[in-house]
GROMACS .gro file of C-alpha atoms in nm:
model
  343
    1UNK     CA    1   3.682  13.741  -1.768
    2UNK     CA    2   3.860  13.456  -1.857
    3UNK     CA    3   4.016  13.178  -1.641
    4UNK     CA    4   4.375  13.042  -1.710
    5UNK     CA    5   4.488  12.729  -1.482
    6UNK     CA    6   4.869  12.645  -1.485
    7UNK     CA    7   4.978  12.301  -1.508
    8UNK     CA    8   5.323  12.129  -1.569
    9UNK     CA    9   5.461  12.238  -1.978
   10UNK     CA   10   5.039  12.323  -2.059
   11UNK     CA   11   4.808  12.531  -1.962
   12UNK     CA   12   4.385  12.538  -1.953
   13UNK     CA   13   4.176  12.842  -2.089
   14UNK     CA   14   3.783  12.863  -1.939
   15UNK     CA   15   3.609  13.127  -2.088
   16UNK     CA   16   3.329  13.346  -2.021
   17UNK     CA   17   2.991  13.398  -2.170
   18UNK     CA   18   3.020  13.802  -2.237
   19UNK     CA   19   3.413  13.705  -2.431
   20UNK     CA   20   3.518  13.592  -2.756
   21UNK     CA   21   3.803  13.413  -2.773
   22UNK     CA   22   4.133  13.361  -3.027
   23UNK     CA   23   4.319  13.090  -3.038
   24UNK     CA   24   4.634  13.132  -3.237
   25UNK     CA   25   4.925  12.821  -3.273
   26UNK     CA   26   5.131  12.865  -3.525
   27UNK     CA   27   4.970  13.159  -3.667
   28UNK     CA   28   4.699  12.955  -3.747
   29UNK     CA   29   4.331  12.997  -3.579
   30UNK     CA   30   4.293  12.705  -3.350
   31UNK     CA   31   4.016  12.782  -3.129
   32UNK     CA   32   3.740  13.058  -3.131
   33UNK     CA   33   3.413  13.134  -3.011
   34UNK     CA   34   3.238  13.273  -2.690
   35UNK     CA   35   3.273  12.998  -2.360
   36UNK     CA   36   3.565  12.781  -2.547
   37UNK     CA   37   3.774  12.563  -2.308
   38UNK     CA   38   4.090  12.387  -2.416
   39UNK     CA   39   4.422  12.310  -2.377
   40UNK     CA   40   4.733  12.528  -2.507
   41UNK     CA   41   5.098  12.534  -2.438
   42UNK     CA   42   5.156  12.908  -2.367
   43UNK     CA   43   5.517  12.892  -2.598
   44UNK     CA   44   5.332  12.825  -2.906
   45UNK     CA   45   5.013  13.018  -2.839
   46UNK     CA   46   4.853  13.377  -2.857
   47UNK     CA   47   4.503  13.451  -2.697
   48UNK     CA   48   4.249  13.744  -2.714
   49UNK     CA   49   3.918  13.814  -2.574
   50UNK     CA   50   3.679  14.024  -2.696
   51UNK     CA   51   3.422  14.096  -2.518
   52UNK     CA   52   3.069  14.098  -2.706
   53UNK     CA   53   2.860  14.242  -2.460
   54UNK     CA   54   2.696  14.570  -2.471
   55UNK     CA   55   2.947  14.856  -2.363
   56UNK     CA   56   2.899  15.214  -2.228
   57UNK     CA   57   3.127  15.487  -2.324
   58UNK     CA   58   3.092  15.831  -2.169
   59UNK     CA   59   3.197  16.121  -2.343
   60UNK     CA   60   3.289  16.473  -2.264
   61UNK     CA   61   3.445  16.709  -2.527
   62UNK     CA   62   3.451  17.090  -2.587
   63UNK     CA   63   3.305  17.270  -2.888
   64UNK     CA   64   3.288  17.645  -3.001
   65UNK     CA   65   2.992  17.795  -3.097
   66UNK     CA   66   2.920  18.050  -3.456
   67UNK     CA   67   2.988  18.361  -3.138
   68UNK     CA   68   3.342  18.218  -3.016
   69UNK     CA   69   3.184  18.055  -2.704
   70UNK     CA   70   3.264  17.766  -2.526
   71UNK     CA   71   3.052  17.500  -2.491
   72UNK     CA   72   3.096  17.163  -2.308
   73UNK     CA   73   2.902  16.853  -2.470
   74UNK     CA   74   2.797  16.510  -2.249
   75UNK     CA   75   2.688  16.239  -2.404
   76UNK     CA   76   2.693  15.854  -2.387
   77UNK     CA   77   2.768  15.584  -2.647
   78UNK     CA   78   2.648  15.258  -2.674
   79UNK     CA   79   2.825  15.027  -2.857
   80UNK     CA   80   2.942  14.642  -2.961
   81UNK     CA   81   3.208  14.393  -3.136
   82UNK     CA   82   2.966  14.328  -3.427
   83UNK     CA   83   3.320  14.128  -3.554
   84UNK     CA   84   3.528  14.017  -3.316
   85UNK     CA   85   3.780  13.860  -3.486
   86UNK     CA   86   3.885  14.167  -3.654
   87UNK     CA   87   3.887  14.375  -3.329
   88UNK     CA   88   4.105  14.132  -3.213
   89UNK     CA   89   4.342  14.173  -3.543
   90UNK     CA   90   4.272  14.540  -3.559
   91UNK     CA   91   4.309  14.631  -3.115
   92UNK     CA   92   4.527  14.506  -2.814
   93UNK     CA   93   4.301  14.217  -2.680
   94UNK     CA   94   4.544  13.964  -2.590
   95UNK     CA   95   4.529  13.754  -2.284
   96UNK     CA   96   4.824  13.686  -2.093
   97UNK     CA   97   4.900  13.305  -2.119
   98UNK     CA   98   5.030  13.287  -1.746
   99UNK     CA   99   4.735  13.450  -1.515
  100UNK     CA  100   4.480  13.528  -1.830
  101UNK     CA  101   4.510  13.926  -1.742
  102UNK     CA  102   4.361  14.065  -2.015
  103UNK     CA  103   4.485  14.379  -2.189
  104UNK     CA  104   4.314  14.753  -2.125
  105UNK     CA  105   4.485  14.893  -2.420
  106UNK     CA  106   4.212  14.745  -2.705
  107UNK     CA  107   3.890  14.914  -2.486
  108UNK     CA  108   4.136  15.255  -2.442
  109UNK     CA  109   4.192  15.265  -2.797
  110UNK     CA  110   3.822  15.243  -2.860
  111UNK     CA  111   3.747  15.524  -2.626
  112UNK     CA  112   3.981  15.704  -2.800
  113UNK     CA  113   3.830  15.671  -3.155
  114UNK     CA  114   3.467  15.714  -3.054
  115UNK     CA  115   3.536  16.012  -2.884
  116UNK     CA  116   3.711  16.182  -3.147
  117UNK     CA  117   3.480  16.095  -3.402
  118UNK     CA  118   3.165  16.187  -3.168
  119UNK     CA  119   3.381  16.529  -3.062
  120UNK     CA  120   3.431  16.589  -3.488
  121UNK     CA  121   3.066  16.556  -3.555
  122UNK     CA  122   2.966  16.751  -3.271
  123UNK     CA  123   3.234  17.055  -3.338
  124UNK     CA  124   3.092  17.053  -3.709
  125UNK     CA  125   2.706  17.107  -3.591
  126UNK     CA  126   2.794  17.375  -3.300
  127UNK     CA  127   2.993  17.556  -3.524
  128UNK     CA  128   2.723  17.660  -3.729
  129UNK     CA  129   2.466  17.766  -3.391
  130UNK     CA  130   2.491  18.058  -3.162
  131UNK     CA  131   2.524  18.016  -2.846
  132UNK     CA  132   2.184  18.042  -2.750
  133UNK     CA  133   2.075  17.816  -3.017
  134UNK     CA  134   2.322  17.572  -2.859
  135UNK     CA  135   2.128  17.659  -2.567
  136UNK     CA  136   1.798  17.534  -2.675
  137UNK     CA  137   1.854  17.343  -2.959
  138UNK     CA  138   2.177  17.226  -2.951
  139UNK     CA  139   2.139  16.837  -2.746
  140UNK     CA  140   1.877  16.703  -2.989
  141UNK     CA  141   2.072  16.814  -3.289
  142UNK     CA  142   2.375  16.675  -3.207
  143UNK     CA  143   2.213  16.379  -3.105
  144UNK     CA  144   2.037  16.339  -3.431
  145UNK     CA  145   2.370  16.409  -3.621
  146UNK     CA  146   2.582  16.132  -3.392
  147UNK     CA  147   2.315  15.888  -3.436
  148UNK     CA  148   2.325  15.906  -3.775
  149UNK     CA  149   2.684  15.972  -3.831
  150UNK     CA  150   2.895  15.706  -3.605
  151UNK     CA  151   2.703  15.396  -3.705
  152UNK     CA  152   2.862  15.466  -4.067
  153UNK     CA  153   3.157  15.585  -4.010
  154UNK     CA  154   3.407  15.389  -4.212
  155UNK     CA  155   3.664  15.308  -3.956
  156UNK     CA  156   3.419  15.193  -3.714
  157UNK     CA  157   3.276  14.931  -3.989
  158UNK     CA  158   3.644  14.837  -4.073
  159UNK     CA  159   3.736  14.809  -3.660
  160UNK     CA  160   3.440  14.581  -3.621
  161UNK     CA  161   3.272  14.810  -3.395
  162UNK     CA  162   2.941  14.831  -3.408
  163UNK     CA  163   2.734  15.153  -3.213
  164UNK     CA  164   2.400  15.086  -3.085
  165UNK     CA  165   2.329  15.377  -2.913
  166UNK     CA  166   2.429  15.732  -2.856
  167UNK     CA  167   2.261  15.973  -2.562
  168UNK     CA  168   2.353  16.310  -2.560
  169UNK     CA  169   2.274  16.445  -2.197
  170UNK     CA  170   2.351  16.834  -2.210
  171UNK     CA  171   2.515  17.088  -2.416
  172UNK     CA  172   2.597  17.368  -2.167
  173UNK     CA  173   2.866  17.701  -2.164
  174UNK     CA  174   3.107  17.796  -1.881
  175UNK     CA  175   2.985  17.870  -1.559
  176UNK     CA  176   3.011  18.232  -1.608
  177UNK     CA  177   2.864  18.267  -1.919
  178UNK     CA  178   2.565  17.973  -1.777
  179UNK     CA  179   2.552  18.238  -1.457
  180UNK     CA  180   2.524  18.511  -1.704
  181UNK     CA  181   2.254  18.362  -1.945
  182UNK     CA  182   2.050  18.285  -1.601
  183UNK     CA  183   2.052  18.606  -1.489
  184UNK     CA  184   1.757  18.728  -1.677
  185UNK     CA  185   1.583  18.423  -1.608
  186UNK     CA  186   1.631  18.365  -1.198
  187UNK     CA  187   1.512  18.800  -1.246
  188UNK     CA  188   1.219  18.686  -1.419
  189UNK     CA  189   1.115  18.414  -1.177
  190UNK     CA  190   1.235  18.614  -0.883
  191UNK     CA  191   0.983  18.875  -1.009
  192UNK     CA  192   0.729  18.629  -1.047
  193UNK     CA  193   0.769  18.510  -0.718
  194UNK     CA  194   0.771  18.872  -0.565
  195UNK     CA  195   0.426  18.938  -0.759
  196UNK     CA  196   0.266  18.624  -0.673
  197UNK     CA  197   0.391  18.723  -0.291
  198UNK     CA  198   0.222  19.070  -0.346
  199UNK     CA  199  -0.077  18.887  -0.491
  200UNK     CA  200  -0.083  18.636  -0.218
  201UNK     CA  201  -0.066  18.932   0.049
  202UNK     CA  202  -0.356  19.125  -0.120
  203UNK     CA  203  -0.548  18.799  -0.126
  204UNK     CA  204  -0.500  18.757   0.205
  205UNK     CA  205  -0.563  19.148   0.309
  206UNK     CA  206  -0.846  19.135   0.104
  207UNK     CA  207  -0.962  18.819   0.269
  208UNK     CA  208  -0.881  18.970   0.630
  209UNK     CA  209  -1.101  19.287   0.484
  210UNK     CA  210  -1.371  19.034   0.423
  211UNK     CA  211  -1.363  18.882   0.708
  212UNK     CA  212  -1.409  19.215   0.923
  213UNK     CA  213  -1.700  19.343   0.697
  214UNK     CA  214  -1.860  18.986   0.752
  215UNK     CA  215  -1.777  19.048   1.104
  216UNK     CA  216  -1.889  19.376   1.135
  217UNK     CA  217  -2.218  19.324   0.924
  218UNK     CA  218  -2.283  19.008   1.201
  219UNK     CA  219  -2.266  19.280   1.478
  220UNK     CA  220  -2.517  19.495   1.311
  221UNK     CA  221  -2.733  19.211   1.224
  222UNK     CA  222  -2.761  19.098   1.586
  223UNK     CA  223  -2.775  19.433   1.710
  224UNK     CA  224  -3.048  19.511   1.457
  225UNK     CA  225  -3.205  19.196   1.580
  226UNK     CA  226  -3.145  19.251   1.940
  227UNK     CA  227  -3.333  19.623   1.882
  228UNK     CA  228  -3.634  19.425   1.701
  229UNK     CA  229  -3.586  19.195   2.052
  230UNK     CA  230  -3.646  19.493   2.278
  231UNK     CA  231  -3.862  19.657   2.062
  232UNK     CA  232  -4.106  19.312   2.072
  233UNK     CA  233  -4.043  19.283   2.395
  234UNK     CA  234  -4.154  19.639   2.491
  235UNK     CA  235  -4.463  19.600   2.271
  236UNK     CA  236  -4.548  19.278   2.510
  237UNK     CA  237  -4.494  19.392   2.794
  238UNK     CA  238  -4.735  19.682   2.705
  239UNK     CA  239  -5.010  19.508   2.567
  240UNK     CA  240  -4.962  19.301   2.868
  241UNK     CA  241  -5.008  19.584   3.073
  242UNK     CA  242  -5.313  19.708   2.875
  243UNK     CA  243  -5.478  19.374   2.871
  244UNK     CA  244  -5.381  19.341   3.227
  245UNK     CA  245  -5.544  19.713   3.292
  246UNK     CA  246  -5.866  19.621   3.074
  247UNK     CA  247  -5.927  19.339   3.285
  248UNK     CA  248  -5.892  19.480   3.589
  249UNK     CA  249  -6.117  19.756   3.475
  250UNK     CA  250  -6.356  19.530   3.376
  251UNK     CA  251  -6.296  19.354   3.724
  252UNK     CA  252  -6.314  19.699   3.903
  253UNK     CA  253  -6.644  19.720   3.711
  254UNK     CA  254  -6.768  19.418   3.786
  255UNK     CA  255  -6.681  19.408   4.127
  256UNK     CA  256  -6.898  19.792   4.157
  257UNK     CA  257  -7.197  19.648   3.986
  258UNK     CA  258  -7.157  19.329   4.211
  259UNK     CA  259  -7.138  19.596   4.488
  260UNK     CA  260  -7.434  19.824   4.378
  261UNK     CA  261  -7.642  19.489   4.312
  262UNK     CA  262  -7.581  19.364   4.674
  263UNK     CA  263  -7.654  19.748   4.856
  264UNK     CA  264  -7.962  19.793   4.629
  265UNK     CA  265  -8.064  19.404   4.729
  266UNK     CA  266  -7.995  19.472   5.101
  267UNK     CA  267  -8.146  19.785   5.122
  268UNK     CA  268  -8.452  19.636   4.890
  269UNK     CA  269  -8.469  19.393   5.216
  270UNK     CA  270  -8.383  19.665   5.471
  271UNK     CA  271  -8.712  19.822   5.352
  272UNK     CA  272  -8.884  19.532   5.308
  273UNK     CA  273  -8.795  19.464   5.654
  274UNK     CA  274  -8.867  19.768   5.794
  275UNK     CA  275  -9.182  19.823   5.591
  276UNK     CA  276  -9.298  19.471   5.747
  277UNK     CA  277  -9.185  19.561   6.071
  278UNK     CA  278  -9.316  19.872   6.009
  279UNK     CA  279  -9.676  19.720   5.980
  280UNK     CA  280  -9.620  19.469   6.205
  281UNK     CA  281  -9.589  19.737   6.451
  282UNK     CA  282  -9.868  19.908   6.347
  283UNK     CA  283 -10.070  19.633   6.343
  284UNK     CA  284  -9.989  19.608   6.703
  285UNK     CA  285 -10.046  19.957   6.798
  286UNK     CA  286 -10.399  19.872   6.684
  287UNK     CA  287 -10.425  19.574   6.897
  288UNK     CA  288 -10.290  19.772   7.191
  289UNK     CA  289 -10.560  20.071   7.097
  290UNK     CA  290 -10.813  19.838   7.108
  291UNK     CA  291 -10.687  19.637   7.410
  292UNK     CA  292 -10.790  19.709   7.729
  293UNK     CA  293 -10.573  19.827   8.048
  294UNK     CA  294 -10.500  19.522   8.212
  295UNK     CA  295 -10.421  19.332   7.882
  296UNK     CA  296 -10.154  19.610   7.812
  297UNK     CA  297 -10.033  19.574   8.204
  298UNK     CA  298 -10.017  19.189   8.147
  299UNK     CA  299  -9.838  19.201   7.841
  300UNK     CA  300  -9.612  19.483   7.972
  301UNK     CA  301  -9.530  19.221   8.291
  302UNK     CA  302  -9.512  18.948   8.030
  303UNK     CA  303  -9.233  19.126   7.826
  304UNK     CA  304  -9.097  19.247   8.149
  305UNK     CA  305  -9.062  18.943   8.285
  306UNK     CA  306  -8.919  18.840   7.983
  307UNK     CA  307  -8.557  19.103   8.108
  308UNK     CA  308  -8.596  18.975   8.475
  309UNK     CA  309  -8.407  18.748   8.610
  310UNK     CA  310  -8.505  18.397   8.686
  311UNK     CA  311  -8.756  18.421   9.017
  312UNK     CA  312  -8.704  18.137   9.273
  313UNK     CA  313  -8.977  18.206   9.505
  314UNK     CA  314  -9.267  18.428   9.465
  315UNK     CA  315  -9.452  18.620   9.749
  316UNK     CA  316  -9.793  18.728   9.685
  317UNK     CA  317  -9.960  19.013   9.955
  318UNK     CA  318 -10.319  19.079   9.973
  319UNK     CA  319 -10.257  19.397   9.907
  320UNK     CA  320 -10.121  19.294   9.539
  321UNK     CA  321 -10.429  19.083   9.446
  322UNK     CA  322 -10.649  19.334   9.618
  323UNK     CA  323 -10.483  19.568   9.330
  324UNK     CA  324 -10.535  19.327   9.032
  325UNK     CA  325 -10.869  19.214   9.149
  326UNK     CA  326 -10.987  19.528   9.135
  327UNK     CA  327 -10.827  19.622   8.801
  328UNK     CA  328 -10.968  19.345   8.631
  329UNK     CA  329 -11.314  19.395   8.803
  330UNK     CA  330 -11.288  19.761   8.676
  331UNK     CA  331 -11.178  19.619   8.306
  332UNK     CA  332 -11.527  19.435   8.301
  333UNK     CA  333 -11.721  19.710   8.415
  334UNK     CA  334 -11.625  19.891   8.169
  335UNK     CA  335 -11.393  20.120   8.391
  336UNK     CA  336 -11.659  20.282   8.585
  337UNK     CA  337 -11.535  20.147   8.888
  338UNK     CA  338 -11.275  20.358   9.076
  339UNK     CA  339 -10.929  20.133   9.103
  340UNK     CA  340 -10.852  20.025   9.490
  341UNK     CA  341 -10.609  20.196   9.655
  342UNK     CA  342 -10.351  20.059   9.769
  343UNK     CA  343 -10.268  20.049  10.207
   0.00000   0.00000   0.00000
């Protein structure tokens, strides 16, 4: 925007680098250009400013399809002062000389045109497409149509306007017919969503299903397995028991042959014993046979003497050696002799 500064019978004009500006004294073109600065006397001058930088231009219109229907178009236009001079001769750009307001009515009259020309085109190619082919086809035809069309259009050219750009964002009916025309649609994805719902719910039955069976077939494997357990188990235990019965048969055995060994070997030396005693004693008989009297009466006092208690003083009578004397006289006689009698 440009800057006007007031001084006493002149003023000064500082432009800006996005406005081209008009000098006119006279009548006669005394400055121009984008960024000028000079001097003017605001009774003998005239200013404009057109701007030369890139500008937007939304547009809405209404169009009606080959079927009577409504349809609303949005698009966007982008567009420059190729010639700003002749916008300024051709649109309200002028600057006020005082405060350097500058005029709305140049950009107004621009959205004007471009949206009745844009509107024009637009009408022509819906007119000639269903609704539903405005539906689906309708934004990059018109699109291809504006870009083509508004660039050359002959007042545009002869304005100095120059379009760079046009965007067209949607091509959509009213509400009710849009609700209408979704119906089928939202009914379609609604039943997708209620089948992949169903699907997801048998997935996850299916899964729970699985899940059991695995479950179940884990009980039955351990259970098999804890049967095979037992089973082992019982099968250890007896052949523990057998091998534990074997070897205490073969103990048991053992132990009676140990047994039968040590009777027949003390019984072999019981009769070994007694056979020597036996003929120890029958050697003996002999040697008493053969012995006389008073060798068997000595040895019967020796072996009696042998059970007597010990004898502290010993008292022999005449009448005891008169005995003995005469037994042992008798003995060497032969036993002729008749034995003494005792007083």
């Amino acid at each position: 925007m440009a800057t006007v500064r007031s001084y006493p019978w002149t003023r000064h004009f500082l432009g800006s680098p996005t406005g081209h500006v008009v000098h006119l004294r006279r009548g006669r073109v005394a400055h121009q250009g984008v960024g000028q600065a000079f001097w003017f006397r605001p009774t003998t001058s005239v200013l404009s400013e057109v701007p030369v930088d890139d500008q937007e231009l939304p547009v809405f219109f209404h169009a009606v399809t080959t079927d009577h229907q409504d349809v609303t178009v949005q698009a966007n236009v982008t567009y420059r002062f190729a010639d700003p001079v002749t916008a300024s001769q051709r649109l309200d750009f002028a600057v006020d000389p005082h405060d350097g307001t500058t005029s709305t009515d140049g950009r107004d009259q621009v959205t004007t045109i471009v949206g009745q020309l844009a509107q024009s085109h637009a009408a022509d190619v819906l007119a000639d497409m269903t609704l539903a082919e405005a539906m689906t086809a309708g934004v990059p035809r018109v699109r291809a149509l504006l870009t083509e069309a508004l660039p050359a259009d002959p007042r545009l050219v002869a304005t100095g306007i120059a379009v760079v750009g046009v965007q067209v964002l949607a091509v959509r009916p009213e509400k009710d017919v849009e609700r209408a025309l979704q119906t089928p649609a939202r009914e379609h994805i609604q039943a997708e969503a209620d089948r992949a719902t169903h699907e997801r719910r048998a997935l996850a039955v299916e899964r729970e299903r699985a899940i059991a069976e695995n479950e179940l077939a884990s009980r039955i494997e351990l259970a098999t397995r804890r049967e095979r357990l037992v089973a082992q188990d019982g099968a250890n235990a007896r052949r523990e028991a057998e091998e534990q019965a074997a070897a205490a048969m073969v103990e048991a055995r053992a132990r009676a042959e140990r047994s039968t060994l040590e009777t027949d070997a003390r019984a072999e030396q019981v009769r070994a014993v007694g056979e020597a005693e036996a003929a120890a004693e029958k050697a003996r008989m002999a040697v008493y046979a053969e012995a006389g009297q008073g060798t068997l009466v000595a040895l019967a006092l020796r072996d009696a003497a042998r059970s007597l208690p010990d004898v502290q003083h010993l008292t022999v009578t005449p009448d005891l050696l008169t005995g003995v004397l005469g037994s042992l006289v008798q003995g060497a006689l032969g036993g002729d002799a008749p034995a003494p009698k005792a007083a």
